Amino acid sequence: MEPTTGLILRRITQTNLSVAAHKLATLILDAIAWKDGYNGLSRGTAAFTLSALAEKMGVSRQYLSVLLSELETSELQLERAKPNGKFAPWIFRFSAFDEESETHDLVSGEGDTSLSRENNNKTIFSGLIEITPSSNVFQTSWAELIKAAKATLPCWNIDTQVIWDRFLAFNRSRGNGRVPAGFLLGFMRRWRNSPGTTPRPEVKPSQKRVADPKERELLRQMQAAPTANRQFHASDLCRLIGHAAYEARVLDVIRKFGCQRFSATLAVHGQAVLAGEISR
């Protein structure tokens, strides 16, 4: 079945997650592009910086990492990657909904002369671009599309006019007089900054403090053991105290803090690290 917003939303509500993780999954779902080229994204992906995502969630960056790990290990199988450089946004996708069939190429052909197509109110690059000696991009129909698409691409911090000028120069050097609009998106995706260009660091918002003492204590315990090592921690602790005792500790944390099992498991590992029972 072709994945849709409704299908993924139903799966999110049916998945055993903490309330905060449900909210995070919904935020990511809301930003997913369902057409290749929408905001420069591939179909089925969303883009956020971690600082922006933490601000939307109203949580600290540390707790956001815990929530992302919860989604990654859940049935939703959240994946994230940073293919466009250190300071570019993270790209998110729910891999549980991968289709075996190949995704159709949505770049327009030369016979298509419309500026854009609309599908579910999301715009993709299509049509033809005339390669002129020089022009002001803001006097063309392409400025808004470039501004929207570059937000998640390697050229995210480059002026729109500079992108346009380089694109025209690139095609003039190859003798192109008219090219499909998809060429512009491809050009932006393959953008390379000049040597010595200093990327603009992302602005980090002030981290929101957790007011509830119980939540603060739970977070402290969870942070004591790195999430990436959770399987090793579980194995080491079960070997040390036995599976029954391990399960008892997890249930005790759930009762004490009212959290989901995933958070409780991390807290149990953190307690063991703090007590010196297992290594970090």
mmCIF file of C-alpha atoms in Angstrom:
data_model
loop_
_atom_site.group_PDB
_atom_site.id
_atom_site.type_symbol
_atom_site.label_atom_id
_atom_site.label_comp_id
_atom_site.label_asym_id
_atom_site.label_seq_id
_atom_site.Cartn_x
_atom_site.Cartn_y
_atom_site.Cartn_z
ATOM 1 C CA MET A 1 0.000 0.000 0.000
ATOM 2 C CA GLU A 2 1.231 3.481 -0.865
ATOM 3 C CA PRO A 3 2.055 5.275 2.421
ATOM 4 C CA THR A 4 -0.069 8.336 3.190
ATOM 5 C CA THR A 5 -0.290 10.830 6.026
ATOM 6 C CA GLY A 6 -3.349 9.029 7.376
ATOM 7 C CA LEU A 7 -1.680 5.621 7.244
ATOM 8 C CA ILE A 8 1.427 6.793 9.093
ATOM 9 C CA LEU A 9 -0.640 8.736 11.631
ATOM 10 C CA ARG A 10 -2.687 5.619 12.415
ATOM 11 C CA ARG A 11 0.521 3.638 12.890
ATOM 12 C CA ILE A 12 1.883 6.345 15.197
ATOM 13 C CA THR A 13 -1.222 6.226 17.397
ATOM 14 C CA GLN A 14 -1.100 2.416 17.483
ATOM 15 C CA THR A 15 2.592 2.259 18.421
ATOM 16 C CA ASN A 16 3.532 1.935 22.082
ATOM 17 C CA LEU A 17 5.381 5.207 22.664
ATOM 18 C CA SER A 18 5.690 7.840 25.345
ATOM 19 C CA VAL A 19 3.429 10.871 24.988
ATOM 20 C CA ALA A 20 6.399 13.053 24.042
ATOM 21 C CA ALA A 21 7.567 10.568 21.403
ATOM 22 C CA HIS A 22 4.060 10.511 19.913
ATOM 23 C CA LYS A 23 4.169 14.293 19.656
ATOM 24 C CA LEU A 24 7.625 14.214 18.054
ATOM 25 C CA ALA A 25 6.549 11.620 15.489
ATOM 26 C CA THR A 26 3.529 13.752 14.592
ATOM 27 C CA LEU A 27 5.694 16.855 14.151
ATOM 28 C CA ILE A 28 7.991 14.982 11.780
ATOM 29 C CA LEU A 29 5.024 13.532 9.894
ATOM 30 C CA ASP A 30 3.544 17.002 9.415
ATOM 31 C CA ALA A 31 6.718 18.167 7.641
ATOM 32 C CA ILE A 32 7.109 15.172 5.312
ATOM 33 C CA ALA A 33 7.266 15.910 1.595
ATOM 34 C CA TRP A 34 5.003 13.716 -0.513
ATOM 35 C CA LYS A 35 6.403 14.943 -3.823
ATOM 36 C CA ASP A 36 10.047 14.914 -4.884
ATOM 37 C CA GLY A 37 11.253 18.491 -5.043
ATOM 38 C CA TYR A 38 8.952 19.942 -2.394
ATOM 39 C CA ASN A 39 11.295 22.234 -0.428
ATOM 40 C CA GLY A 40 14.146 20.357 -2.087
ATOM 41 C CA LEU A 41 13.313 17.141 -0.241
ATOM 42 C CA SER A 42 13.049 13.603 -1.497
ATOM 43 C CA ARG A 43 9.637 11.982 -1.273
ATOM 44 C CA GLY A 44 8.784 10.680 2.195
ATOM 45 C CA THR A 45 11.363 12.771 4.072
ATOM 46 C CA ALA A 46 11.285 15.758 6.416
ATOM 47 C CA ALA A 47 14.060 18.138 7.437
ATOM 48 C CA PHE A 48 14.793 19.806 10.771
ATOM 49 C CA THR A 49 17.765 21.091 12.693
ATOM 50 C CA LEU A 50 17.882 19.538 16.153
ATOM 51 C CA SER A 51 17.691 22.970 17.757
ATOM 52 C CA ALA A 52 14.520 23.822 15.833
ATOM 53 C CA LEU A 53 12.991 20.451 16.660
ATOM 54 C CA ALA A 54 13.828 20.827 20.354
ATOM 55 C CA GLU A 55 12.264 24.289 20.331
ATOM 56 C CA LYS A 56 9.072 22.999 18.696
ATOM 57 C CA MET A 57 8.891 20.198 21.257
ATOM 58 C CA GLY A 58 9.726 22.476 24.181
ATOM 59 C CA VAL A 59 12.385 20.079 25.477
ATOM 60 C CA SER A 60 16.144 20.095 25.922
ATOM 61 C CA ARG A 61 18.487 18.758 23.249
ATOM 62 C CA GLN A 62 19.438 15.897 25.583
ATOM 63 C CA TYR A 63 15.843 14.794 26.063
ATOM 64 C CA LEU A 64 15.202 15.190 22.334
ATOM 65 C CA SER A 65 17.979 12.646 21.698
ATOM 66 C CA VAL A 66 16.208 10.212 24.013
ATOM 67 C CA LEU A 67 12.927 10.686 22.142
ATOM 68 C CA LEU A 68 14.607 10.222 18.766
ATOM 69 C CA SER A 69 16.189 7.001 19.996
ATOM 70 C CA GLU A 70 12.774 5.817 21.144
ATOM 71 C CA LEU A 71 11.337 6.410 17.665
ATOM 72 C CA GLU A 72 14.337 4.746 16.017
ATOM 73 C CA THR A 73 13.840 1.543 18.011
ATOM 74 C CA SER A 74 10.047 1.548 17.685
ATOM 75 C CA GLU A 75 7.918 -0.065 14.986
ATOM 76 C CA LEU A 76 8.022 3.252 13.107
ATOM 77 C CA GLN A 77 11.764 2.750 12.489
ATOM 78 C CA LEU A 78 12.640 6.432 12.282
ATOM 79 C CA GLU A 79 15.864 7.045 10.373
ATOM 80 C CA ARG A 80 17.876 10.250 10.241
ATOM 81 C CA ALA A 81 20.846 11.311 8.166
ATOM 82 C CA LYS A 82 22.855 14.441 7.447
ATOM 83 C CA PRO A 83 23.887 14.147 3.781
ATOM 84 C CA ASN A 84 24.357 17.865 3.125
ATOM 85 C CA GLY A 85 27.094 18.810 5.562
ATOM 86 C CA LYS A 86 27.644 19.466 9.237
ATOM 87 C CA PHE A 87 25.529 22.602 9.512
ATOM 88 C CA ALA A 88 22.676 21.526 7.230
ATOM 89 C CA PRO A 89 19.408 20.163 8.679
ATOM 90 C CA TRP A 90 18.898 16.496 9.526
ATOM 91 C CA ILE A 91 16.784 14.476 7.098
ATOM 92 C CA PHE A 92 14.163 12.235 8.752
ATOM 93 C CA ARG A 93 12.097 9.371 7.350
ATOM 94 C CA PHE A 94 9.978 6.508 8.695
ATOM 95 C CA SER A 95 11.595 3.468 7.087
ATOM 96 C CA ALA A 96 8.816 1.139 8.274
ATOM 97 C CA PHE A 97 6.794 2.354 5.305
ATOM 98 C CA ASP A 98 9.385 1.734 2.615
ATOM 99 C CA GLU A 99 7.917 0.484 -0.615
ATOM 100 C CA GLU A 100 9.596 -2.253 -2.624
ATOM 101 C CA SER A 101 8.570 -0.635 -5.871
ATOM 102 C CA GLU A 102 10.841 2.045 -7.243
ATOM 103 C CA THR A 103 9.864 5.656 -6.762
ATOM 104 C CA HIS A 104 8.901 7.384 -10.000
ATOM 105 C CA ASP A 105 11.137 10.182 -11.206
ATOM 106 C CA LEU A 106 9.174 13.405 -10.958
ATOM 107 C CA VAL A 107 11.582 15.712 -12.811
ATOM 108 C CA SER A 108 9.734 17.352 -15.666
ATOM 109 C CA GLY A 109 10.349 16.583 -19.294
ATOM 110 C CA GLU A 110 11.116 19.144 -21.966
ATOM 111 C CA GLY A 111 7.544 19.114 -23.239
ATOM 112 C CA ASP A 112 6.209 20.440 -19.949
ATOM 113 C CA THR A 113 5.900 24.223 -20.047
ATOM 114 C CA SER A 114 3.954 24.809 -16.843
ATOM 115 C CA LEU A 115 5.739 26.456 -13.943
ATOM 116 C CA SER A 116 4.676 23.953 -11.338
ATOM 117 C CA ARG A 117 2.252 21.198 -10.526
ATOM 118 C CA GLU A 118 0.210 21.061 -7.375
ATOM 119 C CA ASN A 119 -0.519 17.863 -5.495
ATOM 120 C CA ASN A 120 -1.839 18.139 -1.954
ATOM 121 C CA ASN A 121 -0.766 21.794 -1.978
ATOM 122 C CA LYS A 122 2.907 20.881 -2.374
ATOM 123 C CA THR A 123 4.893 22.345 -5.258
ATOM 124 C CA ILE A 124 7.541 20.595 -7.336
ATOM 125 C CA PHE A 125 9.981 22.007 -9.863
ATOM 126 C CA SER A 126 8.720 21.657 -13.421
ATOM 127 C CA GLY A 127 8.580 23.632 -16.637
ATOM 128 C CA LEU A 128 11.380 25.158 -18.713
ATOM 129 C CA ILE A 129 13.990 27.770 -17.824
ATOM 130 C CA GLU A 130 15.368 30.149 -20.438
ATOM 131 C CA ILE A 131 19.133 30.599 -20.047
ATOM 132 C CA THR A 132 19.676 34.345 -20.436
ATOM 133 C CA PRO A 133 22.946 36.341 -20.250
ATOM 134 C CA SER A 134 21.928 37.729 -16.862
ATOM 135 C CA SER A 135 18.748 38.535 -14.978
ATOM 136 C CA ASN A 136 17.368 39.472 -11.597
ATOM 137 C CA VAL A 137 15.920 36.271 -10.165
ATOM 138 C CA PHE A 138 13.379 38.252 -8.147
ATOM 139 C CA GLN A 139 11.865 39.469 -11.399
ATOM 140 C CA THR A 140 11.259 35.868 -12.450
ATOM 141 C CA SER A 141 8.933 33.150 -11.220
ATOM 142 C CA TRP A 142 11.793 31.083 -9.809
ATOM 143 C CA ALA A 143 12.869 33.130 -6.790
ATOM 144 C CA GLU A 144 10.258 31.751 -4.386
ATOM 145 C CA LEU A 145 10.889 28.164 -5.467
ATOM 146 C CA ILE A 146 14.633 28.572 -4.945
ATOM 147 C CA LYS A 147 14.118 30.144 -1.518
ATOM 148 C CA ALA A 148 11.779 27.343 -0.443
ATOM 149 C CA ALA A 149 13.927 24.508 -1.793
ATOM 150 C CA LYS A 150 17.343 25.667 -0.595
ATOM 151 C CA ALA A 151 16.357 25.440 3.086
ATOM 152 C CA THR A 152 17.263 21.737 3.185
ATOM 153 C CA LEU A 153 20.042 21.670 0.585
ATOM 154 C CA PRO A 154 23.811 22.285 0.680
ATOM 155 C CA CYS A 155 23.190 25.833 -0.589
ATOM 156 C CA TRP A 156 20.875 26.645 2.325
ATOM 157 C CA ASN A 157 22.960 29.682 3.373
ATOM 158 C CA ILE A 158 23.656 31.044 -0.134
ATOM 159 C CA ASP A 159 21.867 34.122 -1.464
ATOM 160 C CA THR A 160 19.098 33.286 -3.936
ATOM 161 C CA GLN A 161 20.535 35.618 -6.582
ATOM 162 C CA VAL A 162 23.970 33.981 -6.289
ATOM 163 C CA ILE A 163 22.425 30.545 -6.855
ATOM 164 C CA TRP A 164 20.557 31.849 -9.894
ATOM 165 C CA ASP A 165 23.636 33.544 -11.376
ATOM 166 C CA ARG A 166 25.751 30.408 -10.970
ATOM 167 C CA PHE A 167 23.030 28.260 -12.503
ATOM 168 C CA LEU A 168 22.798 30.505 -15.569
ATOM 169 C CA ALA A 169 26.593 30.658 -15.926
ATOM 170 C CA PHE A 170 26.854 26.879 -15.594
ATOM 171 C CA ASN A 171 24.383 26.302 -18.424
ATOM 172 C CA ARG A 172 25.775 29.065 -20.646
ATOM 173 C CA SER A 173 29.203 27.448 -20.418
ATOM 174 C CA ARG A 174 27.641 24.275 -21.823
ATOM 175 C CA GLY A 175 25.765 26.020 -24.592
ATOM 176 C CA ASN A 176 22.313 25.389 -23.130
ATOM 177 C CA GLY A 177 19.643 27.870 -24.180
ATOM 178 C CA ARG A 178 16.708 26.242 -22.414
ATOM 179 C CA VAL A 179 16.645 23.520 -19.757
ATOM 180 C CA PRO A 180 13.971 21.675 -17.730
ATOM 181 C CA ALA A 181 13.284 23.222 -14.335
ATOM 182 C CA GLY A 182 14.394 19.992 -12.702
ATOM 183 C CA PHE A 183 17.940 20.933 -13.716
ATOM 184 C CA LEU A 184 17.797 23.859 -11.288
ATOM 185 C CA LEU A 185 16.849 21.601 -8.386
ATOM 186 C CA GLY A 186 19.576 19.132 -9.349
ATOM 187 C CA PHE A 187 22.096 21.984 -9.529
ATOM 188 C CA MET A 188 21.137 23.093 -6.018
ATOM 189 C CA ARG A 189 21.372 19.548 -4.676
ATOM 190 C CA ARG A 190 24.936 19.254 -5.976
ATOM 191 C CA TRP A 191 26.026 22.651 -4.702
ATOM 192 C CA ARG A 192 29.656 22.992 -3.655
ATOM 193 C CA ASN A 193 30.809 25.970 -1.630
ATOM 194 C CA SER A 194 33.997 27.742 -2.624
ATOM 195 C CA PRO A 195 37.140 26.800 -0.639
ATOM 196 C CA GLY A 196 37.444 28.877 2.497
ATOM 197 C CA THR A 197 33.712 29.500 2.812
ATOM 198 C CA THR A 198 32.765 29.358 6.456
ATOM 199 C CA PRO A 199 29.406 27.689 7.053
ATOM 200 C CA ARG A 200 27.030 29.596 9.255
ATOM 201 C CA PRO A 201 26.593 27.727 12.547
ATOM 202 C CA GLU A 202 23.063 27.022 13.602
ATOM 203 C CA VAL A 203 21.730 29.171 16.406
ATOM 204 C CA LYS A 204 21.158 27.164 19.535
ATOM 205 C CA PRO A 205 18.094 28.194 21.512
ATOM 206 C CA SER A 206 18.309 28.295 25.258
ATOM 207 C CA GLN A 207 17.515 24.871 26.612
ATOM 208 C CA LYS A 208 14.272 24.569 28.486
ATOM 209 C CA ARG A 209 14.729 23.316 32.017
ATOM 210 C CA VAL A 210 12.639 20.414 33.211
ATOM 211 C CA ALA A 211 10.608 21.787 36.122
ATOM 212 C CA ASP A 212 9.253 18.535 37.589
ATOM 213 C CA PRO A 213 11.775 17.067 40.090
ATOM 214 C CA LYS A 214 10.692 13.509 39.230
ATOM 215 C CA GLU A 215 11.173 14.136 35.535
ATOM 216 C CA ARG A 216 14.556 15.737 36.260
ATOM 217 C CA GLU A 217 15.645 12.687 38.233
ATOM 218 C CA LEU A 218 14.438 10.305 35.531
ATOM 219 C CA LEU A 219 16.330 12.267 32.890
ATOM 220 C CA ARG A 220 19.480 12.276 35.047
ATOM 221 C CA GLN A 221 19.375 8.498 35.344
ATOM 222 C CA MET A 222 18.676 8.018 31.636
ATOM 223 C CA GLN A 223 21.593 10.240 30.649
ATOM 224 C CA ALA A 224 24.043 8.278 32.797
ATOM 225 C CA ALA A 225 24.083 5.455 30.244
ATOM 226 C CA PRO A 226 24.479 6.296 26.526
ATOM 227 C CA THR A 227 21.408 5.270 24.537
ATOM 228 C CA ALA A 228 23.534 3.784 21.762
ATOM 229 C CA ASN A 229 24.908 1.178 24.202
ATOM 230 C CA ARG A 230 21.530 0.125 25.597
ATOM 231 C CA GLN A 231 21.668 -3.420 24.196
ATOM 232 C CA PHE A 232 25.106 -4.017 25.711
ATOM 233 C CA HIS A 233 23.944 -2.550 29.018
ATOM 234 C CA ALA A 234 20.880 -4.806 29.071
ATOM 235 C CA SER A 235 22.993 -7.865 28.334
ATOM 236 C CA ASP A 236 25.613 -7.004 30.969
ATOM 237 C CA LEU A 237 23.040 -6.244 33.642
ATOM 238 C CA CYS A 238 20.972 -9.378 32.964
ATOM 239 C CA ARG A 239 24.140 -11.446 33.192
ATOM 240 C CA LEU A 240 24.978 -9.793 36.515
ATOM 241 C CA ILE A 241 21.619 -9.825 38.332
ATOM 242 C CA GLY A 242 19.471 -12.160 36.242
ATOM 243 C CA HIS A 243 16.611 -11.467 33.863
ATOM 244 C CA ALA A 244 13.914 -11.540 36.558
ATOM 245 C CA ALA A 245 15.678 -8.944 38.691
ATOM 246 C CA TYR A 246 16.288 -6.817 35.606
ATOM 247 C CA GLU A 247 12.576 -6.870 34.725
ATOM 248 C CA ALA A 248 11.703 -6.041 38.329
ATOM 249 C CA ARG A 249 13.901 -2.942 38.196
ATOM 250 C CA VAL A 250 12.296 -1.806 34.953
ATOM 251 C CA LEU A 251 8.779 -2.241 36.366
ATOM 252 C CA ASP A 252 9.791 -0.393 39.527
ATOM 253 C CA VAL A 253 10.950 2.617 37.487
ATOM 254 C CA ILE A 254 7.714 2.564 35.465
ATOM 255 C CA ARG A 255 5.665 2.603 38.681
ATOM 256 C CA LYS A 256 7.813 5.288 40.299
ATOM 257 C CA PHE A 257 7.995 7.733 37.391
ATOM 258 C CA GLY A 258 4.961 6.777 35.302
ATOM 259 C CA CYS A 259 7.109 6.551 32.160
ATOM 260 C CA GLN A 260 7.135 4.236 29.157
ATOM 261 C CA ARG A 261 9.192 1.041 29.159
ATOM 262 C CA PHE A 262 11.836 2.456 26.826
ATOM 263 C CA SER A 263 12.595 5.352 29.190
ATOM 264 C CA ALA A 264 12.469 3.026 32.189
ATOM 265 C CA THR A 265 14.990 0.681 30.581
ATOM 266 C CA LEU A 266 17.423 3.534 29.987
ATOM 267 C CA ALA A 267 16.948 4.699 33.577
ATOM 268 C CA VAL A 268 17.712 1.200 34.906
ATOM 269 C CA HIS A 269 20.901 1.142 32.849
ATOM 270 C CA GLY A 270 21.820 4.579 34.178
ATOM 271 C CA GLN A 271 21.233 3.470 37.761
ATOM 272 C CA ALA A 272 23.538 0.511 37.207
ATOM 273 C CA VAL A 273 26.238 2.736 35.713
ATOM 274 C CA LEU A 274 25.986 5.205 38.605
ATOM 275 C CA ALA A 275 26.178 2.322 41.090
ATOM 276 C CA GLY A 276 29.247 0.896 39.353
ATOM 277 C CA GLU A 277 27.513 -2.368 38.442
ATOM 278 C CA ILE A 278 28.203 -1.985 34.718
ATOM 279 C CA SER A 279 30.471 0.266 32.689
ATOM 280 C CA ARG A 280 29.223 3.259 30.768
#
